[in-house]
PDB file of C-alpha atoms in Angstrom:
ATOM      1  CA  MET P   1     -27.316   6.914  32.088  1.00  0.00           C
ATOM      2  CA  VAL P   2     -24.419   5.575  29.700  1.00  0.00           C
ATOM      3  CA  ASN P   3     -24.012   1.960  29.147  1.00  0.00           C
ATOM      4  CA  THR P   4     -20.609   1.063  29.249  1.00  0.00           C
ATOM      5  CA  GLY P   5     -20.868  -1.824  26.934  1.00  0.00           C
ATOM      6  CA  ASP P   6     -22.403   0.280  24.207  1.00  0.00           C
ATOM      7  CA  VAL P   7     -19.440   2.789  24.381  1.00  0.00           C
ATOM      8  CA  ILE P   8     -16.874   0.109  24.298  1.00  0.00           C
ATOM      9  CA  PHE P   9     -18.613  -1.439  21.215  1.00  0.00           C
ATOM     10  CA  GLN P  10     -18.791   1.854  19.441  1.00  0.00           C
ATOM     11  CA  LEU P  11     -15.128   2.515  20.067  1.00  0.00           C
ATOM     12  CA  PHE P  12     -14.168  -0.727  18.876  1.00  0.00           C
ATOM     13  CA  THR P  13     -16.290  -0.341  15.725  1.00  0.00           C
ATOM     14  CA  LEU P  14     -14.719   3.219  15.131  1.00  0.00           C
ATOM     15  CA  VAL P  15     -11.212   1.832  15.547  1.00  0.00           C
ATOM     16  CA  LEU P  16     -11.944  -1.266  13.207  1.00  0.00           C
ATOM     17  CA  VAL P  17     -13.286   1.134  10.475  1.00  0.00           C
ATOM     18  CA  PHE P  18     -10.233   3.505  10.755  1.00  0.00           C
ATOM     19  CA  GLY P  19      -7.901   0.421  10.792  1.00  0.00           C
ATOM     20  CA  ILE P  20      -9.359  -1.169   7.433  1.00  0.00           C
ATOM     21  CA  LEU P  21      -9.299   2.434   5.816  1.00  0.00           C
ATOM     22  CA  SER P  22      -5.671   2.844   6.831  1.00  0.00           C
ATOM     23  CA  LEU P  23      -4.940  -0.621   5.569  1.00  0.00           C
ATOM     24  CA  ILE P  24      -6.280   0.068   2.256  1.00  0.00           C
ATOM     25  CA  ILE P  25      -4.384   3.254   1.951  1.00  0.00           C
ATOM     26  CA  ILE P  26      -1.040   1.579   3.020  1.00  0.00           C
ATOM     27  CA  LEU P  27      -1.601  -1.292   0.426  1.00  0.00           C
ATOM     28  CA  LEU P  28      -2.435   1.318  -2.415  1.00  0.00           C
ATOM     29  CA  ARG P  29       0.679   3.261  -1.566  1.00  0.00           C
ATOM     30  CA  SER P  30       2.946   0.166  -1.437  1.00  0.00           C
ATOM     31  CA  ARG P  31       1.578  -1.109  -4.492  1.00  0.00           C
ATOM     32  CA  LYS P  32       2.144   2.342  -6.292  1.00  0.00           C
ATOM     33  CA  THR P  33       5.853   2.352  -5.048  1.00  0.00           C
ATOM     34  CA  THR P  34       6.208  -1.136  -6.120  1.00  0.00           C
ATOM     35  CA  LYS P  35       5.216  -0.413  -9.538  1.00  0.00           C
ATOM     36  CA  LYS P  36       7.571   2.344  -9.968  1.00  0.00           C
ATOM     37  CA  ARG P  37      10.433   0.237  -8.630  1.00  0.00           C
ATOM     38  CA  ILE P  38       9.626  -2.705 -11.053  1.00  0.00           C
ATOM     39  CA  ASP P  39       9.448  -0.146 -14.084  1.00  0.00           C
ATOM     40  CA  ARG P  40      12.883   1.239 -13.054  1.00  0.00           C
ATOM     41  CA  LEU P  41      14.274  -2.286 -12.769  1.00  0.00           C
ATOM     42  CA  GLU P  42      12.797  -3.186 -16.246  1.00  0.00           C
ATOM     43  CA  LYS P  43      14.405  -0.080 -17.779  1.00  0.00           C
ATOM     44  CA  GLU P  44      17.791  -0.744 -16.207  1.00  0.00           C
ATOM     45  CA  VAL P  45      17.518  -4.655 -17.528  1.00  0.00           C
ATOM     46  CA  MET P  46      16.619  -3.323 -21.048  1.00  0.00           C
ATOM     47  CA  GLU P  47      19.777  -0.768 -20.925  1.00  0.00           C
ATOM     48  CA  LEU P  48      22.030  -3.771 -19.982  1.00  0.00           C
ATOM     49  CA  LYS P  49      20.438  -6.012 -22.734  1.00  0.00           C
ATOM     50  CA  SER P  50      21.302  -3.250 -25.250  1.00  0.00           C
ATOM     51  CA  GLU P  51      24.881  -2.911 -23.914  1.00  0.00           C
ATOM     52  CA  THR P  52      25.742  -6.487 -24.165  1.00  0.00           C
ATOM     53  CA  LYS P  53      24.444  -6.910 -27.657  1.00  0.00           C
ATOM     54  CA  ARG P  54      26.859  -4.013 -28.772  1.00  0.00           C
TER      55      ARG P  54
END
């Protein structure tokens, strides 16, 4: 006989684990894209600085 409470608890735990893993993956991806965006912006600022010195 299956205990309904145990099944619900296991499903909740499984969803929680997948949720945490998904959150970590999303945070890592957004951090990577943010770094690329900052690097691009920094390059543009340096180009503008060099243009204004001329």
